[in-house]
Amino acid sequence: PRQNMQALRKKLYAVSEAKSLYDITLLAGDGIGPEITAATVKAVEAVGSNCGFEVRWDEQLIGGVAIDEKKTPWPKETLESC
């Protein structure tokens, strides 16, 4: 596993400059979205822990849940965060 992480790290560095902190807008939406994004957050944080970076998540509304709460599927706050 350690060798795989080193190979992955080399590939990531080859395509972009590595950072220690990433800001990511999280759009769980509705349906199975919350389950999928919860698992994704865990996976990304595990990778970050092994590769030396952190993620600052900004959870925003989109889709049906946004319509229920904000009366629009794509709230202004969501657009601004992206």
GROMACS .gro file of N, CA, C and O in nm:
model
  328
    1PRO      N    1   0.081  -0.122   0.000
    1PRO     CA    2   0.000   0.000   0.000
    1PRO      C    3   0.085   0.127   0.000
    1PRO      O    4   0.051   0.223  -0.064
    2ARG      N    5   0.195   0.125   0.073
    2ARG     CA    6   0.281   0.243   0.082
    2ARG      C    7   0.341   0.276  -0.055
    2ARG      O    8   0.349   0.392  -0.094
    3GLN      N    9   0.382   0.174  -0.128
    3GLN     CA   10   0.439   0.196  -0.261
    3GLN      C   11   0.334   0.252  -0.356
    3GLN      O   12   0.364   0.338  -0.438
    4ASN      N   13   0.210   0.205  -0.342
    4ASN     CA   14   0.102   0.257  -0.426
    4ASN      C   15   0.079   0.405  -0.398
    4ASN      O   16   0.053   0.483  -0.488
    5MET      N   17   0.086   0.445  -0.271
    5MET     CA   18   0.066   0.585  -0.235
    5MET      C   19   0.179   0.671  -0.293
    5MET      O   20   0.155   0.781  -0.340
    6GLN      N   21   0.302   0.619  -0.290
    6GLN     CA   22   0.414   0.695  -0.346
    6GLN      C   23   0.397   0.712  -0.497
    6GLN      O   24   0.424   0.819  -0.551
    7ALA      N   25   0.351   0.608  -0.565
    7ALA     CA   26   0.328   0.618  -0.709
    7ALA      C   27   0.217   0.717  -0.739
    7ALA      O   28   0.227   0.797  -0.832
    8LEU      N   29   0.110   0.712  -0.660
    8LEU     CA   30  -0.001   0.807  -0.677
    8LEU      C   31   0.047   0.949  -0.654
    8LEU      O   32   0.013   1.040  -0.730
    9ARG      N   33   0.126   0.970  -0.553
    9ARG     CA   34   0.177   1.103  -0.522
    9ARG      C   35   0.259   1.157  -0.640
    9ARG      O   36   0.244   1.273  -0.678
   10LYS      N   37   0.342   1.073  -0.700
   10LYS     CA   38   0.421   1.116  -0.815
   10LYS      C   39   0.331   1.156  -0.932
   10LYS      O   40   0.356   1.255  -0.998
   11LYS      N   41   0.226   1.080  -0.956
   11LYS     CA   42   0.134   1.113  -1.064
   11LYS      C   43   0.063   1.245  -1.036
   11LYS      O   44   0.044   1.326  -1.126
   12LEU      N   45   0.020   1.265  -0.912
   12LEU     CA   46  -0.049   1.389  -0.878
   12LEU      C   47   0.042   1.509  -0.895
   12LEU      O   48   0.002   1.612  -0.947
   13TYR      N   49   0.166   1.497  -0.853
   13TYR     CA   50   0.260   1.607  -0.867
   13TYR      C   51   0.291   1.636  -1.013
   13TYR      O   52   0.322   1.747  -1.049
   14ALA      N   53   0.281   1.534  -1.097
   14ALA     CA   54   0.312   1.552  -1.239
   14ALA      C   55   0.207   1.638  -1.310
   14ALA      O   56   0.238   1.705  -1.406
   15VAL      N   57   0.082   1.636  -1.263
   15VAL     CA   58  -0.023   1.710  -1.331
   15VAL      C   59  -0.056   1.844  -1.267
   15VAL      O   60  -0.114   1.929  -1.329
   16SER      N   61  -0.021   1.861  -1.140
   16SER     CA   62  -0.049   1.989  -1.076
   16SER      C   63   0.043   2.009  -0.957
   16SER      O   64   0.104   1.915  -0.908
   17GLU      N   65   0.052   2.131  -0.915
   17GLU     CA   66   0.131   2.163  -0.798
   17GLU      C   67   0.056   2.118  -0.673
   17GLU      O   68  -0.061   2.152  -0.655
   18ALA      N   69   0.120   2.043  -0.589
   18ALA     CA   70   0.056   1.994  -0.467
   18ALA      C   71   0.040   2.108  -0.367
   18ALA      O   72   0.123   2.198  -0.359
   19LYS      N   73  -0.069   2.104  -0.294
   19LYS     CA   74  -0.095   2.203  -0.191
   19LYS      C   75  -0.117   2.130  -0.059
   19LYS      O   76  -0.143   2.010  -0.057
   20SER      N   77  -0.111   2.202   0.051
   20SER     CA   78  -0.135   2.139   0.180
   20SER      C   79  -0.281   2.154   0.223
   20SER      O   80  -0.326   2.084   0.313
   21LEU      N   81  -0.355   2.244   0.158
   21LEU     CA   82  -0.496   2.266   0.192
   21LEU      C   83  -0.575   2.290   0.064
   21LEU      O   84  -0.537   2.372  -0.019
   22TYR      N   85  -0.687   2.219   0.053
   22TYR     CA   86  -0.777   2.233  -0.062
   22TYR      C   87  -0.914   2.276  -0.012
   22TYR      O   88  -0.964   2.219   0.086
   23ASP      N   89  -0.975   2.373  -0.076
   23ASP     CA   90  -1.112   2.414  -0.047
   23ASP      C   91  -1.202   2.348  -0.149
   23ASP      O   92  -1.186   2.369  -0.270
   24ILE      N   93  -1.298   2.268  -0.101
   24ILE     CA   94  -1.387   2.195  -0.190
   24ILE      C   95  -1.531   2.219  -0.149
   24ILE      O   96  -1.567   2.205  -0.032
   25THR      N   97  -1.614   2.256  -0.246
   25THR     CA   98  -1.757   2.269  -0.222
   25THR      C   99  -1.820   2.131  -0.234
   25THR      O  100  -1.800   2.061  -0.332
   26LEU      N  101  -1.894   2.093  -0.132
   26LEU     CA  102  -1.958   1.962  -0.126
   26LEU      C  103  -2.105   1.978  -0.159
   26LEU      O  104  -2.178   2.051  -0.092
   27LEU      N  105  -2.149   1.912  -0.266
   27LEU     CA  106  -2.287   1.921  -0.313
   27LEU      C  107  -2.353   1.783  -0.300
   27LEU      O  108  -2.356   1.705  -0.395
   28ALA      N  109  -2.405   1.753  -0.183
   28ALA     CA  110  -2.466   1.622  -0.158
   28ALA      C  111  -2.599   1.606  -0.228
   28ALA      O  112  -2.635   1.497  -0.270
   29GLY      N  113  -2.674   1.714  -0.237
   29GLY     CA  114  -2.806   1.707  -0.300
   29GLY      C  115  -2.900   1.620  -0.222
   29GLY      O  116  -2.905   1.627  -0.099
   30ASP      N  117  -2.977   1.537  -0.292
   30ASP     CA  118  -3.074   1.452  -0.225
   30ASP      C  119  -3.065   1.311  -0.283
   30ASP      O  120  -2.968   1.279  -0.351
   31GLY      N  121  -3.162   1.227  -0.258
   31GLY     CA  122  -3.154   1.089  -0.305
   31GLY      C  123  -3.040   1.017  -0.236
   31GLY      O  124  -3.027   1.023  -0.115
   32ILE      N  125  -2.954   0.951  -0.315
   32ILE     CA  126  -2.841   0.882  -0.254
   32ILE      C  127  -2.720   0.973  -0.237
   32ILE      O  128  -2.617   0.932  -0.185
   33GLY      N  129  -2.732   1.097  -0.280
   33GLY     CA  130  -2.621   1.192  -0.272
   33GLY      C  131  -2.556   1.204  -0.136
   33GLY      O  132  -2.433   1.198  -0.125
   34PRO      N  133  -2.635   1.221  -0.028
   34PRO     CA  134  -2.572   1.233   0.104
   34PRO      C  135  -2.490   1.110   0.143
   34PRO      O  136  -2.382   1.123   0.202
   35GLU      N  137  -2.538   0.990   0.109
   35GLU     CA  138  -2.462   0.868   0.140
   35GLU      C  139  -2.331   0.864   0.062
   35GLU      O  140  -2.226   0.831   0.116
   36ILE      N  141  -2.341   0.896  -0.065
   36ILE     CA  142  -2.222   0.892  -0.151
   36ILE      C  143  -2.121   0.997  -0.109
   36ILE      O  144  -2.001   0.970  -0.102
   37THR      N  145  -2.166   1.118  -0.082
   37THR     CA  146  -2.071   1.223  -0.045
   37THR      C  147  -2.010   1.197   0.092
   37THR      O  148  -1.893   1.229   0.113
   38ALA      N  149  -2.085   1.138   0.184
   38ALA     CA  150  -2.028   1.104   0.315
   38ALA      C  151  -1.913   1.005   0.299
   38ALA      O  152  -1.807   1.020   0.360
   39ALA      N  153  -1.932   0.904   0.215
   39ALA     CA  154  -1.826   0.806   0.189
   39ALA      C  155  -1.709   0.871   0.116
   39ALA      O  156  -1.592   0.840   0.144
   40THR      N  157  -1.739   0.962   0.025
   40THR     CA  158  -1.634   1.031  -0.050
   40THR      C  159  -1.549   1.117   0.043
   40THR      O  160  -1.425   1.118   0.032
   41VAL      N  161  -1.614   1.187   0.135
   41VAL     CA  162  -1.540   1.270   0.231
   41VAL      C  163  -1.444   1.183   0.311
   41VAL      O  164  -1.326   1.217   0.328
   42LYS      N  165  -1.491   1.070   0.360
   42LYS     CA  166  -1.405   0.979   0.437
   42LYS      C  167  -1.285   0.933   0.354
   42LYS      O  168  -1.172   0.930   0.402
   43ALA      N  169  -1.311   0.897   0.228
   43ALA     CA  170  -1.204   0.849   0.141
   43ALA      C  171  -1.102   0.959   0.112
   43ALA      O  172  -0.980   0.937   0.121
   44VAL      N  173  -1.150   1.079   0.079
   44VAL     CA  174  -1.059   1.189   0.047
   44VAL      C  175  -0.978   1.227   0.170
   44VAL      O  176  -0.857   1.254   0.161
   45GLU      N  177  -1.040   1.228   0.287
   45GLU     CA  178  -0.966   1.261   0.409
   45GLU      C  179  -0.862   1.155   0.443
   45GLU      O  180  -0.753   1.187   0.491
   46ALA      N  181  -0.891   1.029   0.414
   46ALA     CA  182  -0.793   0.922   0.436
   46ALA      C  183  -0.674   0.940   0.342
   46ALA      O  184  -0.558   0.927   0.384
   47VAL      N  185  -0.702   0.971   0.215
   47VAL     CA  186  -0.594   0.995   0.120
   47VAL      C  187  -0.512   1.117   0.163
   47VAL      O  188  -0.389   1.114   0.162
   48GLY      N  189  -0.581   1.222   0.204
   48GLY     CA  190  -0.512   1.342   0.250
   48GLY      C  191  -0.421   1.316   0.368
   48GLY      O  192  -0.309   1.366   0.375
   49SER      N  193  -0.469   1.234   0.460
   49SER     CA  194  -0.389   1.199   0.577
   49SER      C  195  -0.261   1.126   0.536
   49SER      O  196  -0.155   1.150   0.591
   50ASN      N  197  -0.273   1.039   0.437
   50ASN     CA  198  -0.156   0.963   0.390
   50ASN      C  199  -0.065   1.044   0.298
   50ASN      O  200   0.054   1.015   0.288
   51CYS      N  201  -0.121   1.143   0.231
   51CYS     CA  202  -0.043   1.220   0.133
   51CYS      C  203  -0.005   1.359   0.183
   51CYS      O  204   0.058   1.435   0.109
   52GLY      N  205  -0.045   1.393   0.303
   52GLY     CA  206  -0.002   1.519   0.361
   52GLY      C  207  -0.079   1.643   0.319
   52GLY      O  208  -0.022   1.750   0.308
   53PHE      N  209  -0.210   1.629   0.295
   53PHE     CA  210  -0.290   1.748   0.268
   53PHE      C  211  -0.422   1.740   0.344
   53PHE      O  212  -0.462   1.634   0.389
   54GLU      N  213  -0.484   1.856   0.361
   54GLU     CA  214  -0.613   1.866   0.428
   54GLU      C  215  -0.715   1.925   0.331
   54GLU      O  216  -0.679   1.991   0.235
   55VAL      N  217  -0.842   1.901   0.363
   55VAL     CA  218  -0.950   1.956   0.282
   55VAL      C  219  -1.042   2.035   0.375
   55VAL      O  220  -1.078   1.989   0.483
   56ARG      N  221  -1.076   2.156   0.331
   56ARG     CA  222  -1.176   2.237   0.400
   56ARG      C  223  -1.303   2.226   0.317
   56ARG      O  224  -1.308   2.272   0.204
   57TRP      N  225  -1.404   2.160   0.373
   57TRP     CA  226  -1.530   2.134   0.302
   57TRP      C  227  -1.628   2.249   0.323
   57TRP      O  228  -1.645   2.297   0.434
   58ASP      N  229  -1.693   2.290   0.216
   58ASP     CA  230  -1.800   2.390   0.224
   58ASP      C  231  -1.926   2.323   0.170
   58ASP      O  232  -1.947   2.314   0.050
   59GLU      N  233  -2.009   2.274   0.260
   59GLU     CA  234  -2.130   2.201   0.221
   59GLU      C  235  -2.239   2.299   0.179
   59GLU      O  236  -2.275   2.390   0.253
   60GLN      N  237  -2.290   2.280   0.056
   60GLN     CA  238  -2.392   2.369   0.002
   60GLN      C  239  -2.511   2.289  -0.050
   60GLN      O  240  -2.500   2.169  -0.076
   61LEU      N  241  -2.622   2.356  -0.065
   61LEU     CA  242  -2.745   2.293  -0.112
   61LEU      C  243  -2.754   2.293  -0.263
   61LEU      O  244  -2.709   2.387  -0.330
   62ILE      N  245  -2.815   2.186  -0.318
   62ILE     CA  246  -2.840   2.176  -0.461
   62ILE      C  247  -2.955   2.078  -0.484
   62ILE      O  248  -2.979   1.990  -0.401
   63GLY      N  249  -3.028   2.095  -0.592
   63GLY     CA  250  -3.134   2.001  -0.629
   63GLY      C  251  -3.258   2.014  -0.543
   63GLY      O  252  -3.295   2.123  -0.499
   64GLY      N  253  -3.323   1.900  -0.519
   64GLY     CA  254  -3.449   1.898  -0.446
   64GLY      C  255  -3.441   1.954  -0.306
   64GLY      O  256  -3.530   2.027  -0.261
   65VAL      N  257  -3.334   1.924  -0.235
   65VAL     CA  258  -3.318   1.976  -0.100
   65VAL      C  259  -3.304   2.129  -0.102
   65VAL      O  260  -3.353   2.198  -0.013
   66ALA      N  261  -3.240   2.182  -0.205
   66ALA     CA  262  -3.228   2.327  -0.220
   66ALA      C  263  -3.364   2.389  -0.251
   66ALA      O  264  -3.397   2.496  -0.200
   67ILE      N  265  -3.442   2.322  -0.335
   67ILE     CA  266  -3.577   2.371  -0.365
   67ILE      C  267  -3.660   2.377  -0.237
   67ILE      O  268  -3.729   2.475  -0.210
   68ASP      N  269  -3.652   2.272  -0.156
   68ASP     CA  270  -3.727   2.267  -0.030
   68ASP      C  271  -3.688   2.381   0.064
   68ASP      O  272  -3.773   2.442   0.127
   69GLU      N  273  -3.559   2.409   0.073
   69GLU     CA  274  -3.511   2.509   0.170
   69GLU      C  275  -3.498   2.650   0.114
   69GLU      O  276  -3.518   2.746   0.186
   70LYS      N  277  -3.461   2.662  -0.015
   70LYS     CA  278  -3.433   2.794  -0.072
   70LYS      C  279  -3.525   2.832  -0.188
   70LYS      O  280  -3.510   2.938  -0.245
   71LYS      N  281  -3.614   2.739  -0.228
   71LYS     CA  282  -3.708   2.763  -0.338
   71LYS      C  283  -3.642   2.774  -0.474
   71LYS      O  284  -3.697   2.830  -0.568
   72THR      N  285  -3.521   2.722  -0.486
   72THR     CA  286  -3.448   2.718  -0.613
   72THR      C  287  -3.354   2.599  -0.611
   72THR      O  288  -3.297   2.568  -0.507
   73PRO      N  289  -3.334   2.532  -0.724
   73PRO     CA  290  -3.244   2.417  -0.725
   73PRO      C  291  -3.095   2.454  -0.722
   73PRO      O  292  -3.010   2.370  -0.696
   74TRP      N  293  -3.064   2.580  -0.751
   74TRP     CA  294  -2.925   2.625  -0.758
   74TRP      C  295  -2.913   2.759  -0.685
   74TRP      O  296  -2.909   2.865  -0.748
   75PRO      N  297  -2.911   2.758  -0.550
   75PRO     CA  298  -2.907   2.883  -0.475
   75PRO      C  299  -2.781   2.967  -0.503
   75PRO      O  300  -2.676   2.913  -0.540
   76LYS      N  301  -2.796   3.095  -0.485
   76LYS     CA  302  -2.686   3.189  -0.507
   76LYS      C  303  -2.563   3.150  -0.424
   76LYS      O  304  -2.451   3.156  -0.473
   77GLU      N  305  -2.585   3.109  -0.299
   77GLU     CA  306  -2.474   3.072  -0.210
   77GLU      C  307  -2.397   2.952  -0.268
   77GLU      O  308  -2.275   2.945  -0.255
   78THR      N  309  -2.469   2.860  -0.328
   78THR     CA  310  -2.405   2.743  -0.388
   78THR      C  311  -2.318   2.785  -0.505
   78THR      O  312  -2.203   2.744  -0.516
   79LEU      N  313  -2.373   2.866  -0.593
   79LEU     CA  314  -2.298   2.915  -0.708
   79LEU      C  315  -2.173   2.990  -0.664
   79LEU      O  316  -2.065   2.969  -0.718
   80GLU      N  317  -2.185   3.075  -0.565
   80GLU     CA  318  -2.070   3.153  -0.517
   80GLU      C  319  -1.963   3.064  -0.457
   80GLU      O  320  -1.845   3.092  -0.468
   81SER      N  321  -2.003   2.955  -0.392
   81SER     CA  322  -1.907   2.864  -0.331
   81SER      C  323  -1.830   2.785  -0.436
   81SER      O  324  -1.714   2.750  -0.416
   82CYS      N  325  -1.897   2.758  -0.548
   82CYS     CA  326  -1.832   2.680  -0.653
   82CYS      C  327  -1.734   2.767  -0.730
   82CYS      O  328  -1.643   2.728  -0.787
   0.00000   0.00000   0.00000
